[in-house]
mmCIF file of C-alpha atoms and ligand atoms in Angstrom:
data_model
loop_
_atom_site.group_PDB
_atom_site.id
_atom_site.type_symbol
_atom_site.label_atom_id
_atom_site.label_comp_id
_atom_site.label_asym_id
_atom_site.label_seq_id
_atom_site.Cartn_x
_atom_site.Cartn_y
_atom_site.Cartn_z
ATOM 1 C CA MET U 214 -35.377 -22.964 7.714
ATOM 2 C CA ARG U 215 -37.002 -24.967 4.962
ATOM 3 C CA ASP U 216 -40.657 -24.861 4.122
ATOM 4 C CA TYR U 217 -42.704 -26.890 6.605
ATOM 5 C CA TYR U 218 -44.655 -28.681 3.888
ATOM 6 C CA GLU U 219 -41.446 -29.545 2.146
ATOM 7 C CA ILE U 220 -39.966 -30.941 5.353
ATOM 8 C CA LEU U 221 -42.892 -33.293 5.868
ATOM 9 C CA GLU U 222 -43.061 -34.008 2.123
ATOM 10 C CA ILE U 223 -46.750 -33.153 1.802
ATOM 11 C CA ASP U 224 -48.672 -30.668 -0.351
ATOM 12 C CA ARG U 225 -50.248 -27.522 0.883
ATOM 13 C CA GLY U 226 -53.716 -29.021 0.748
ATOM 14 C CA ALA U 227 -52.885 -31.920 3.086
ATOM 15 C CA ASP U 228 -55.477 -32.613 5.767
ATOM 16 C CA ALA U 229 -54.850 -33.230 9.474
ATOM 17 C CA GLU U 230 -54.648 -36.995 9.007
ATOM 18 C CA ASP U 231 -52.091 -36.652 6.179
ATOM 19 C CA ILE U 232 -49.970 -34.334 8.305
ATOM 20 C CA LYS U 233 -50.001 -36.723 11.226
ATOM 21 C CA LYS U 234 -49.135 -39.661 8.994
ATOM 22 C CA ALA U 235 -46.320 -37.754 7.318
ATOM 23 C CA TYR U 236 -44.904 -36.716 10.673
ATOM 24 C CA ARG U 237 -45.077 -40.242 12.046
ATOM 25 C CA HIS U 238 -43.222 -41.446 8.996
ATOM 26 C CA MET U 239 -40.484 -38.818 9.418
ATOM 27 C CA ALA U 240 -40.261 -39.261 13.167
ATOM 28 C CA LEU U 241 -39.769 -42.999 12.772
ATOM 29 C CA LYS U 242 -37.219 -42.629 10.022
ATOM 30 C CA TYR U 243 -35.114 -40.015 11.801
ATOM 31 C CA HIS U 244 -35.752 -41.179 15.351
ATOM 32 C CA PRO U 245 -32.570 -40.700 17.452
ATOM 33 C CA ASP U 246 -32.683 -44.304 18.658
ATOM 34 C CA ARG U 247 -32.405 -45.484 15.079
ATOM 35 C CA ASN U 248 -29.722 -42.987 14.093
ATOM 36 C CA PRO U 249 -27.394 -42.785 17.049
ATOM 37 C CA GLY U 250 -24.773 -40.084 16.684
ATOM 38 C CA ASP U 251 -26.120 -38.895 13.298
ATOM 39 C CA LYS U 252 -26.263 -35.071 13.525
ATOM 40 C CA GLN U 253 -28.069 -34.705 10.206
ATOM 41 C CA ALA U 254 -30.806 -37.113 11.256
ATOM 42 C CA GLU U 255 -31.094 -35.271 14.554
ATOM 43 C CA GLU U 256 -31.663 -31.959 12.771
ATOM 44 C CA THR U 257 -34.221 -33.468 10.411
ATOM 45 C CA PHE U 258 -35.984 -35.035 13.380
ATOM 46 C CA LYS U 259 -36.186 -31.652 15.102
ATOM 47 C CA ASP U 260 -37.261 -29.873 11.893
ATOM 48 C CA ALA U 261 -40.042 -32.400 11.407
ATOM 49 C CA ALA U 262 -41.226 -31.875 14.966
ATOM 50 C CA GLU U 263 -41.291 -28.131 14.457
ATOM 51 C CA ALA U 264 -43.151 -28.457 11.162
ATOM 52 C CA TYR U 265 -45.648 -30.794 12.763
ATOM 53 C CA GLU U 266 -46.117 -28.519 15.739
ATOM 54 C CA VAL U 267 -47.167 -25.695 13.432
ATOM 55 C CA LEU U 268 -49.105 -27.560 10.774
ATOM 56 C CA SER U 269 -51.096 -29.687 13.230
ATOM 57 C CA ASN U 270 -52.392 -26.545 14.893
ATOM 58 C CA PRO U 271 -55.082 -24.942 12.641
ATOM 59 C CA GLU U 272 -54.423 -21.403 13.924
ATOM 60 C CA LYS U 273 -50.649 -21.592 13.534
ATOM 61 C CA ARG U 274 -51.040 -23.267 10.174
ATOM 62 C CA GLN U 275 -53.234 -20.435 8.925
ATOM 63 C CA ILE U 276 -50.686 -17.826 10.035
ATOM 64 C CA TYR U 277 -47.921 -19.834 8.419
ATOM 65 C CA ASP U 278 -49.830 -20.220 5.144
ATOM 66 C CA GLN U 279 -50.406 -16.480 5.019
ATOM 67 C CA TYR U 280 -47.129 -15.027 6.287
ATOM 68 C CA GLY U 281 -44.635 -17.910 6.206
ATOM 69 C CA HIS U 282 -41.923 -18.271 8.854
ATOM 70 C CA GLU U 283 -42.042 -14.483 9.471
ATOM 71 C CA GLY U 284 -45.540 -14.752 10.855
ATOM 72 C CA LEU U 285 -44.514 -17.233 13.531
ATOM 73 C CA LYS U 286 -41.456 -15.361 14.730
ATOM 74 C CA GLY U 287 -40.960 -15.809 18.401
ATOM 75 C CA THR U 288 -42.369 -19.302 18.485
ATOM 76 C CA GLY U 289 -39.698 -21.444 20.014
ATOM 77 C CA ARG U 290 -37.775 -24.201 18.380
ATOM 78 C CA PHE U 291 -37.523 -27.502 20.172
ATOM 79 C CA GLU U 292 -34.392 -27.565 22.242
ATOM 80 C CA GLY U 293 -34.008 -31.254 22.864
ATOM 81 C CA PHE U 294 -35.604 -34.589 22.296
ATOM 82 C CA ASP U 295 -37.316 -34.551 25.669
ATOM 83 C CA ASP U 296 -39.323 -31.521 24.569
ATOM 84 C CA ILE U 297 -40.415 -33.312 21.447
ATOM 85 C CA PHE U 298 -41.312 -36.503 23.245
ATOM 86 C CA SER U 299 -43.313 -34.695 25.884
ATOM 87 C CA SER U 300 -45.170 -32.618 23.300
ATOM 88 C CA PHE U 301 -46.065 -35.438 20.939
ATOM 89 C CA GLY U 302 -45.950 -38.308 23.365
ATOM 90 C CA ASP U 303 -49.091 -39.954 22.072
ATOM 91 C CA ILE U 304 -47.722 -40.128 18.557
ATOM 92 C CA PHE U 305 -44.724 -42.063 19.764
ATOM 93 C CA GLU U 306 -46.851 -44.125 22.070
ATOM 94 C CA ASP U 307 -48.922 -45.044 19.063
ATOM 95 C CA ILE U 308 -45.926 -46.003 17.070
ATOM 96 C CA PHE U 309 -44.270 -48.089 19.698
ATOM 97 C CA SER U 310 -47.220 -49.840 21.264
ATOM 98 C CA PHE U 311 -50.257 -51.880 20.477
ATOM 99 C CA GLY U 312 -52.494 -48.852 20.700
ATOM 100 C CA ARG U 313 -54.288 -48.127 17.532
ATOM 101 C CA GLY U 314 -57.464 -46.152 17.714
ATOM 102 C CA SER U 315 -58.145 -45.939 21.391
ATOM 103 C CA ARG U 316 -55.378 -44.765 23.680
ATOM 104 C CA SER U 317 -53.519 -47.507 25.361
ATOM 105 C CA ARG U 318 -51.302 -47.426 28.411
ATOM 106 C CA THR U 319 -48.713 -49.666 26.843
ATOM 107 C CA ARG U 320 -45.463 -47.847 26.393
ATOM 108 C CA ALA U 321 -42.352 -48.929 24.699
ATOM 109 C CA GLU U 322 -39.812 -49.736 27.382
ATOM 110 C CA ARG U 323 -36.079 -49.533 27.227
ATOM 111 C CA GLY U 324 -34.342 -52.869 27.687
ATOM 112 C CA ALA U 325 -32.514 -53.529 30.928
ATOM 113 C CA ASP U 326 -28.796 -52.832 31.287
ATOM 114 C CA LEU U 327 -26.604 -55.878 31.753
ATOM 115 C CA GLN U 328 -23.386 -56.304 33.670
ATOM 116 C CA TYR U 329 -20.534 -58.711 33.069
ATOM 117 C CA ASN U 330 -17.336 -59.364 35.038
ATOM 118 C CA LEU U 331 -14.450 -59.954 32.679
ATOM 119 C CA GLU U 332 -11.104 -61.239 33.868
ATOM 120 C CA ILE U 333 -8.173 -60.641 31.561
ATOM 121 C CA ASP U 334 -4.510 -61.236 32.078
ATOM 122 C CA PHE U 335 -1.891 -58.610 32.751
ATOM 123 C CA LEU U 336 -0.433 -58.331 29.273
ATOM 124 C CA GLU U 337 -3.864 -58.339 27.616
ATOM 125 C CA ALA U 338 -4.673 -55.290 29.707
ATOM 126 C CA VAL U 339 -1.379 -53.636 28.836
ATOM 127 C CA PHE U 340 -1.602 -54.158 25.091
ATOM 128 C CA GLY U 341 -5.385 -54.228 24.653
ATOM 129 C CA CYS U 342 -7.214 -57.181 23.159
ATOM 130 C CA GLU U 343 -10.463 -58.392 21.742
ATOM 131 C CA LYS U 344 -12.538 -60.780 23.837
ATOM 132 C CA ASP U 345 -15.582 -62.822 22.999
ATOM 133 C CA ILE U 346 -17.941 -63.096 25.897
ATOM 134 C CA GLU U 347 -21.016 -65.242 25.966
ATOM 135 C CA MET U 348 -24.024 -64.380 28.024
ATOM 136 C CA PRO U 349 -27.750 -64.990 28.106
ATOM 137 C CA ARG U 350 -29.666 -61.953 26.961
ATOM 138 C CA PHE U 351 -33.241 -61.140 26.038
ATOM 139 C CA GLU U 352 -33.428 -60.557 22.312
ATOM 140 C CA GLU U 353 -36.290 -59.269 20.253
ATOM 141 C CA CYS U 354 -38.300 -62.237 18.968
ATOM 142 C CA THR U 355 -37.651 -62.415 15.254
ATOM 143 C CA ASP U 356 -40.908 -64.229 14.475
ATOM 144 C CA CYS U 357 -43.182 -61.441 15.716
ATOM 145 C CA HIS U 358 -40.639 -58.579 15.624
ATOM 146 C CA GLY U 359 -41.086 -58.098 19.328
ATOM 147 C CA LEU U 360 -44.821 -57.486 19.179
ATOM 148 C CA GLY U 361 -45.793 -60.709 20.924
ATOM 149 C CA TYR U 362 -48.693 -61.703 18.682
ATOM 150 C CA GLU U 363 -49.080 -63.617 15.479
ATOM 151 C CA THR U 364 -49.294 -61.595 12.310
ATOM 152 C CA GLY U 365 -52.903 -60.811 11.467
ATOM 153 C CA TYR U 366 -54.159 -61.184 15.038
ATOM 154 C CA GLU U 367 -53.768 -57.781 16.587
ATOM 155 C CA PRO U 368 -54.522 -57.445 20.286
ATOM 156 C CA VAL U 369 -58.139 -56.715 21.129
ATOM 157 C CA VAL U 370 -59.652 -54.376 23.693
ATOM 158 C CA CYS U 371 -59.494 -56.128 27.059
ATOM 159 C CA PRO U 372 -62.987 -57.444 27.842
ATOM 160 C CA MET U 373 -62.426 -57.266 31.583
ATOM 161 C CA CYS U 374 -61.592 -53.568 31.904
ATOM 162 C CA ASP U 375 -62.975 -52.372 28.598
ATOM 163 C CA GLY U 376 -59.556 -51.120 27.598
ATOM 164 C CA GLN U 377 -59.099 -48.949 30.683
ATOM 165 C CA GLY U 378 -56.307 -51.031 32.159
ATOM 166 C CA ARG U 379 -57.808 -50.568 35.619
ATOM 167 C CA ILE U 380 -60.853 -52.053 37.288
ATOM 168 C CA LEU U 381 -62.928 -51.292 40.355
ATOM 169 C CA ARG U 382 -63.114 -54.069 42.882
ATOM 170 C CA SER U 383 -65.261 -54.303 45.993
ATOM 171 C CA GLN U 384 -63.344 -54.803 49.182
ATOM 172 C CA GLY U 385 -65.823 -54.966 52.038
ATOM 173 C CA PHE U 386 -67.519 -51.587 52.035
ATOM 174 C CA PHE U 387 -64.963 -50.026 49.722
ATOM 175 C CA ARG U 388 -64.482 -50.014 46.019
ATOM 176 C CA VAL U 389 -60.861 -49.801 45.071
ATOM 177 C CA SER U 390 -59.338 -49.248 41.698
ATOM 178 C CA GLY U 391 -56.548 -51.602 40.712
ATOM 179 C CA THR U 392 -54.590 -52.754 37.699
ATOM 180 C CA CYS U 393 -56.630 -55.085 35.515
ATOM 181 C CA PRO U 394 -55.381 -58.623 36.145
ATOM 182 C CA LYS U 395 -56.266 -59.796 32.643
ATOM 183 C CA CYS U 396 -54.354 -57.237 30.598
ATOM 184 C CA HIS U 397 -51.941 -56.118 33.354
ATOM 185 C CA GLY U 398 -52.916 -52.517 32.706
ATOM 186 C CA HIS U 399 -52.202 -52.593 28.984
ATOM 187 C CA GLY U 400 -55.895 -52.234 28.063
ATOM 188 C CA ARG U 401 -55.474 -54.787 25.308
ATOM 189 C CA VAL U 402 -55.001 -58.480 25.297
ATOM 190 C CA ILE U 403 -53.240 -60.734 22.870
ATOM 191 C CA THR U 404 -55.567 -63.424 21.552
ATOM 192 C CA HIS U 405 -53.002 -65.270 19.467
ATOM 193 C CA PRO U 406 -49.665 -65.092 21.215
ATOM 194 C CA CYS U 407 -46.610 -65.663 19.106
ATOM 195 C CA LYS U 408 -45.652 -69.326 19.487
ATOM 196 C CA THR U 409 -41.969 -68.635 19.629
ATOM 197 C CA CYS U 410 -41.918 -66.095 22.442
ATOM 198 C CA LYS U 411 -45.292 -66.986 24.013
ATOM 199 C CA GLY U 412 -46.404 -63.371 23.775
ATOM 200 C CA PHE U 413 -43.472 -61.803 25.589
ATOM 201 C CA GLY U 414 -42.024 -60.299 22.434
ATOM 202 C CA ARG U 415 -38.557 -61.353 23.547
ATOM 203 C CA VAL U 416 -36.703 -64.593 23.886
ATOM 204 C CA GLU U 417 -33.684 -65.430 25.991
ATOM 205 C CA GLU U 418 -30.702 -66.385 23.920
ATOM 206 C CA LYS U 419 -27.060 -67.050 24.543
ATOM 207 C CA ARG U 420 -25.266 -64.358 22.675
ATOM 208 C CA LYS U 421 -21.611 -63.960 21.790
ATOM 209 C CA ILE U 422 -20.520 -60.373 22.158
ATOM 210 C CA LYS U 423 -17.199 -58.987 21.041
ATOM 211 C CA VAL U 424 -15.570 -56.687 23.564
ATOM 212 C CA ASN U 425 -12.730 -54.427 22.519
ATOM 213 C CA ILE U 426 -10.365 -53.878 25.396
ATOM 214 C CA PRO U 427 -8.355 -50.691 24.904
ATOM 215 C CA PRO U 428 -4.656 -50.836 25.849
ATOM 216 C CA GLY U 429 -3.939 -49.533 29.331
ATOM 217 C CA ILE U 430 -7.132 -50.677 30.998
ATOM 218 C CA ASN U 431 -6.920 -51.608 34.660
ATOM 219 C CA THR U 432 -8.834 -53.436 37.357
ATOM 220 C CA GLY U 433 -11.943 -51.582 38.460
ATOM 221 C CA MET U 434 -12.485 -49.887 35.130
ATOM 222 C CA ARG U 435 -15.813 -50.258 33.414
ATOM 223 C CA LEU U 436 -16.545 -50.410 29.710
ATOM 224 C CA ARG U 437 -19.928 -49.397 28.395
ATOM 225 C CA LEU U 438 -21.197 -51.131 25.267
ATOM 226 C CA LYS U 439 -24.069 -49.038 24.065
ATOM 227 C CA GLY U 440 -27.090 -51.011 22.885
ATOM 228 C CA GLU U 441 -25.643 -54.402 23.899
ATOM 229 C CA GLY U 442 -27.968 -54.837 26.867
ATOM 230 C CA GLU U 443 -31.328 -56.535 26.683
ATOM 231 C CA SER U 444 -33.542 -55.624 23.785
ATOM 232 C CA GLY U 445 -36.370 -53.198 24.486
ATOM 233 C CA ILE U 446 -39.952 -54.191 25.098
ATOM 234 C CA TYR U 447 -42.500 -53.556 22.340
ATOM 235 C CA GLY U 448 -40.116 -51.564 20.197
ATOM 236 C CA GLY U 449 -38.233 -49.681 22.921
ATOM 237 C CA PRO U 450 -34.490 -49.113 22.578
ATOM 238 C CA PRO U 451 -32.069 -51.714 23.940
ATOM 239 C CA GLY U 452 -30.218 -51.280 27.218
ATOM 240 C CA ASP U 453 -26.447 -51.080 27.566
ATOM 241 C CA LEU U 454 -23.912 -53.663 28.630
ATOM 242 C CA TYR U 455 -21.419 -52.753 31.338
ATOM 243 C CA VAL U 456 -18.236 -54.790 31.436
ATOM 244 C CA ASP U 457 -16.283 -54.588 34.681
ATOM 245 C CA VAL U 458 -12.647 -55.482 34.162
ATOM 246 C CA LEU U 459 -10.487 -57.477 36.534
ATOM 247 C CA VAL U 460 -6.820 -57.832 35.596
ATOM 248 C CA SER U 461 -5.020 -60.883 36.939
ATOM 249 C CA PRO U 462 -1.521 -60.364 38.368
ATOM 250 C CA HIS U 463 1.683 -61.037 36.447
ATOM 251 C CA GLU U 464 4.443 -63.158 37.921
ATOM 252 C CA TYR U 465 7.109 -60.567 37.263
ATOM 253 C CA PHE U 466 5.502 -57.167 36.637
ATOM 254 C CA GLU U 467 3.365 -55.076 38.920
ATOM 255 C CA ARG U 468 1.521 -51.971 38.009
ATOM 256 C CA GLU U 469 1.018 -48.543 39.498
ATOM 257 C CA ASP U 470 -1.249 -46.429 37.289
ATOM 258 C CA ASP U 471 0.684 -46.273 34.012
ATOM 259 C CA ASP U 472 3.987 -47.342 35.486
ATOM 260 C CA ILE U 473 5.320 -50.881 35.421
ATOM 261 C CA ILE U 474 7.211 -51.999 38.474
ATOM 262 C CA CYS U 475 9.664 -54.894 38.509
ATOM 263 C CA ARG U 476 11.970 -56.088 41.225
ATOM 264 C CA LEU U 477 15.569 -56.956 40.524
ATOM 265 C CA THR U 478 17.681 -58.852 43.008
ATOM 266 C CA ILE U 479 21.431 -58.409 42.826
ATOM 267 C CA SER U 480 24.264 -59.658 44.992
ATOM 268 C CA PHE U 481 26.031 -57.531 47.546
ATOM 269 C CA PRO U 482 29.292 -57.282 45.494
ATOM 270 C CA GLU U 483 27.268 -56.375 42.374
ATOM 271 C CA ALA U 484 25.689 -53.534 44.334
ATOM 272 C CA ALA U 485 29.037 -52.339 45.555
ATOM 273 C CA LEU U 486 30.871 -52.573 42.228
ATOM 274 C CA GLY U 487 28.059 -51.667 39.840
ATOM 275 C CA LYS U 488 27.042 -53.795 36.849
ATOM 276 C CA GLU U 489 25.417 -53.867 33.448
ATOM 277 C CA ILE U 490 22.417 -56.127 33.590
ATOM 278 C CA GLU U 491 19.523 -57.120 31.321
ATOM 279 C CA VAL U 492 15.995 -56.688 32.627
ATOM 280 C CA PRO U 493 12.729 -57.731 30.997
ATOM 281 C CA THR U 494 10.506 -54.885 29.819
ATOM 282 C CA LEU U 495 7.108 -54.965 28.102
ATOM 283 C CA LYS U 496 8.961 -55.054 24.789
ATOM 284 C CA GLY U 497 11.744 -57.543 25.419
ATOM 285 C CA PHE U 498 15.002 -57.373 27.343
ATOM 286 C CA GLU U 499 16.770 -54.112 27.920
ATOM 287 C CA LYS U 500 20.277 -53.470 29.195
ATOM 288 C CA ILE U 501 20.497 -51.151 32.210
ATOM 289 C CA SER U 502 23.497 -50.159 34.270
ATOM 290 C CA ILE U 503 23.453 -50.479 38.002
ATOM 291 C CA PRO U 504 25.534 -47.632 39.413
ATOM 292 C CA LYS U 505 28.324 -48.368 41.867
ATOM 293 C CA GLY U 506 27.174 -48.292 45.475
ATOM 294 C CA ILE U 507 23.461 -48.621 44.875
ATOM 295 C CA GLN U 508 21.462 -49.178 48.077
ATOM 296 C CA HIS U 509 18.777 -51.725 48.811
ATOM 297 C CA GLY U 510 15.378 -50.372 47.727
ATOM 298 C CA GLU U 511 16.734 -47.723 45.353
ATOM 299 C CA THR U 512 15.013 -47.493 41.983
ATOM 300 C CA ILE U 513 16.077 -47.063 38.385
ATOM 301 C CA ARG U 514 13.543 -45.434 36.103
ATOM 302 C CA LEU U 515 13.225 -46.395 32.428
ATOM 303 C CA ARG U 516 11.342 -43.494 30.867
ATOM 304 C CA GLY U 517 8.505 -44.270 28.482
ATOM 305 C CA LYS U 518 8.777 -48.033 28.980
ATOM 306 C CA GLY U 519 5.515 -48.290 30.905
ATOM 307 C CA ILE U 520 1.910 -48.649 29.852
ATOM 308 C CA ALA U 521 0.208 -46.558 27.158
ATOM 309 C CA ARG U 522 -1.939 -43.913 28.824
ATOM 310 C CA LEU U 523 -5.627 -44.655 28.457
ATOM 311 C CA ARG U 524 -6.382 -40.945 28.301
ATOM 312 C CA GLY U 525 -3.878 -38.735 26.605
ATOM 313 C CA PRO U 526 -0.677 -39.458 24.711
ATOM 314 C CA GLY U 527 2.518 -41.136 25.827
ATOM 315 C CA ARG U 528 3.353 -43.975 28.138
ATOM 316 C CA GLY U 529 4.254 -44.414 31.777
ATOM 317 C CA ASP U 530 7.686 -45.543 32.949
ATOM 318 C CA GLN U 531 9.167 -48.825 34.036
ATOM 319 C CA ILE U 532 10.563 -48.671 37.527
ATOM 320 C CA VAL U 533 13.201 -51.210 38.511
ATOM 321 C CA VAL U 534 13.351 -51.653 42.277
ATOM 322 C CA VAL U 535 16.749 -52.996 43.300
ATOM 323 C CA ASN U 536 16.907 -55.560 46.078
ATOM 324 C CA ILE U 537 20.235 -56.620 47.516
ATOM 325 C CA ARG U 538 20.610 -60.225 48.546
ATOM 326 C CA THR U 539 22.605 -61.063 51.626
ATOM 327 C CA PRO U 540 24.466 -64.340 51.095
ATOM 328 C CA THR U 541 23.383 -67.121 53.467
ATOM 329 C CA LYS U 542 25.444 -70.173 52.616
ATOM 330 C CA LEU U 543 29.073 -69.180 52.512
ATOM 331 C CA SER U 544 31.993 -71.283 51.395
ATOM 332 C CA LYS U 545 35.129 -71.142 53.490
ATOM 333 C CA LYS U 546 36.844 -68.941 50.949
ATOM 334 C CA GLN U 547 33.891 -66.514 50.814
ATOM 335 C CA GLU U 548 33.766 -66.319 54.566
ATOM 336 C CA GLU U 549 37.452 -65.502 54.743
ATOM 337 C CA LEU U 550 37.149 -62.779 52.150
ATOM 338 C CA LEU U 551 34.178 -61.237 53.922
ATOM 339 C CA LYS U 552 35.958 -61.280 57.255
ATOM 340 C CA GLU U 553 38.870 -59.532 55.631
ATOM 341 C CA LEU U 554 36.485 -56.948 54.266
ATOM 342 C CA ALA U 555 34.870 -56.525 57.658
ATOM 343 C CA ASP U 556 38.301 -55.936 59.232
ATOM 344 C CA LEU U 557 39.025 -53.259 56.654
ATOM 345 C CA GLU U 558 35.740 -51.519 57.511
ATOM 346 C CA LYS U 559 36.311 -51.776 61.286
ATOM 347 C CA SER U 560 38.451 -48.690 61.448
ATOM 348 C CA ASP U 561 35.574 -46.725 59.976
ATOM 349 C CA VAL U 562 33.184 -47.997 62.665
ATOM 350 C CA GLU U 563 35.685 -47.197 65.380
ATOM 351 C CA SER U 564 36.040 -43.613 64.278
ATOM 352 C CA LYS U 565 32.241 -43.273 64.441
ATOM 353 C CA THR U 566 32.223 -44.687 67.966
ATOM 354 C CA HIS U 567 34.848 -42.165 68.912
ATOM 355 C CA PHE U 568 32.651 -39.367 67.581
ATOM 356 C CA TRP U 569 29.705 -40.649 69.623
ATOM 357 C CA ASN U 570 31.708 -40.848 72.835
ATOM 358 C CA THR U 571 33.289 -37.440 72.538
ATOM 359 C CA PHE U 572 30.512 -35.237 71.274
ATOM 360 C CA VAL U 573 27.136 -36.782 71.796
ATOM 361 C CA LYS U 574 27.259 -38.775 74.977
ATOM 362 C CA LYS U 575 28.515 -35.848 77.053
ATOM 363 C CA ARG U 576 25.333 -33.802 76.616
HETATM 364 ZN ZN1 LIG Q 932 -57.858 -55.305 31.156
HETATM 365 ZN ZN1 LIG Q 933 -42.603 -63.711 19.162
#
């Protein structure tokens, strides 16, 4: 553990105000919302919180000055961000709200999550793709940086509630406390609202957002785009965008999880005699052999010719379902040949009938 003064970049003689300022500076710089996924920043953020926790407390600071880290053994380290935020809430409230000086009830708010239904076609889902979607979204106003007021005209203490955010109203015999209608509970009012956003701090804009569709995605799956929701209010972090995917059907292929299903219709003689045949796959035509005597509804599996697995390595299979077509319009010649065939098969049927009559019917 580094020296607490070093962490906050202050000298040993720093006063309470200096310590607070230094911590605010560090907390802002290494704030997890500004450094998503950065482990180093996370550690520095926690170190700074620990240093501030000790140095802002005169008793702990004295022990630390005298005995160093040894003296404070047993004092806990912050486990997570929630701990830090609940311990030093007002510091963050200060940073992310109007409140300067007197405490204000305004809190930075996270932006709302957004949802978008995205329809893509079958092959786009199979191979993955990049899609531009356009949607209206509340963005931080660039003119006032989301603060809602013109530069140089900071919000003033609300004259109606005296900065309390709540007022007492008479209702018949009762006096009830309610949210101040002038400042809506914020305790401060904007005197010079930003002209661009009219004081809301955000403006609605049509935004183009790039969505990366990973190969193998399917209907009903949901993509989460972190930070692509609406921008936060008064400095809060943005919400997320959820994209719900709907895959439109393909004229030839169907899908079952990672397997591709296609139906192949062959003639009755082809089924009986067997045949080499070309079928479409996701990567062009492929020759398969239909075995002699295949039955209607039987399948042929092409290993590894299916869809890339979204989770884990490898691909699914392509399954060819064989349908046998019964001829409907027969030429004279065809009819003759089929009759001849039927006659040849008759003896087989007769022997089965014989079996039925002798062994089964008697019981
Ligand atoms: Zn008020
Ligand atoms: Zn503005």
